[in-house]
Amino acid sequence: MKDFFAPYVEFWKRYVDFGGRTSRRNYWMVVLIEVIISVIFSIFYIINAGLGNTLEGIYSLATLIPGLAICVRRLHDTNRSGLNLLWLLLPLVGWIILIVYLAQPSVD
């Protein structure tokens, strides 16, 4: 269980570290944990819409910068610039391109 949460702990420790690299496994483990947290917030929303919405909003703001940082580090690990995040500005196509980049293996 320790190995499962280790990438998420590192995610918070390297909160604003836009340099360096993040392995494919660590990146996708963080994404998995974020999806699980999102499902939990959805359950809170079903129980109490106001509370669920507020908690999800606060959490989303708290993870905005570390989320960008881990994406940039993952792009560095595939030998790409962090400026590739600008693909997100293109609807659908840009997201697909970025997901393909993030899923590629590490480059030495």
PDB file of C-alpha atoms in Angstrom, residues 31-45 52 56 59-60:
ATOM      1  CA  VAL A  31      -3.855  10.533 -12.113  1.00  0.00           C
ATOM      2  CA  LEU A  32      -5.483   7.346 -10.759  1.00  0.00           C
ATOM      3  CA  ILE A  33      -5.554   8.705  -7.214  1.00  0.00           C
ATOM      4  CA  GLU A  34      -6.981  12.003  -8.497  1.00  0.00           C
ATOM      5  CA  VAL A  35      -9.788  10.089 -10.255  1.00  0.00           C
ATOM      6  CA  ILE A  36     -10.549   8.191  -7.039  1.00  0.00           C
ATOM      7  CA  ILE A  37     -10.679  11.476  -5.112  1.00  0.00           C
ATOM      8  CA  SER A  38     -12.976  12.911  -7.778  1.00  0.00           C
ATOM      9  CA  VAL A  39     -15.360   9.959  -7.364  1.00  0.00           C
ATOM     10  CA  ILE A  40     -15.391  10.556  -3.602  1.00  0.00           C
ATOM     11  CA  PHE A  41     -16.268  14.215  -4.177  1.00  0.00           C
ATOM     12  CA  SER A  42     -19.044  13.117  -6.529  1.00  0.00           C
ATOM     13  CA  ILE A  43     -20.484  10.959  -3.745  1.00  0.00           C
ATOM     14  CA  PHE A  44     -20.325  13.967  -1.406  1.00  0.00           C
ATOM     15  CA  TYR A  45     -22.113  15.971  -4.081  1.00  0.00           C
ATOM     16  CA  GLY A  52     -19.543  18.473  -2.306  1.00  0.00           C
ATOM     17  CA  GLU A  56     -14.265  19.866  -4.901  1.00  0.00           C
ATOM     18  CA  TYR A  59      -9.354  20.745  -3.847  1.00  0.00           C
ATOM     19  CA  SER A  60      -9.245  21.688  -7.533  1.00  0.00           C
TER      20      SER A  60
END
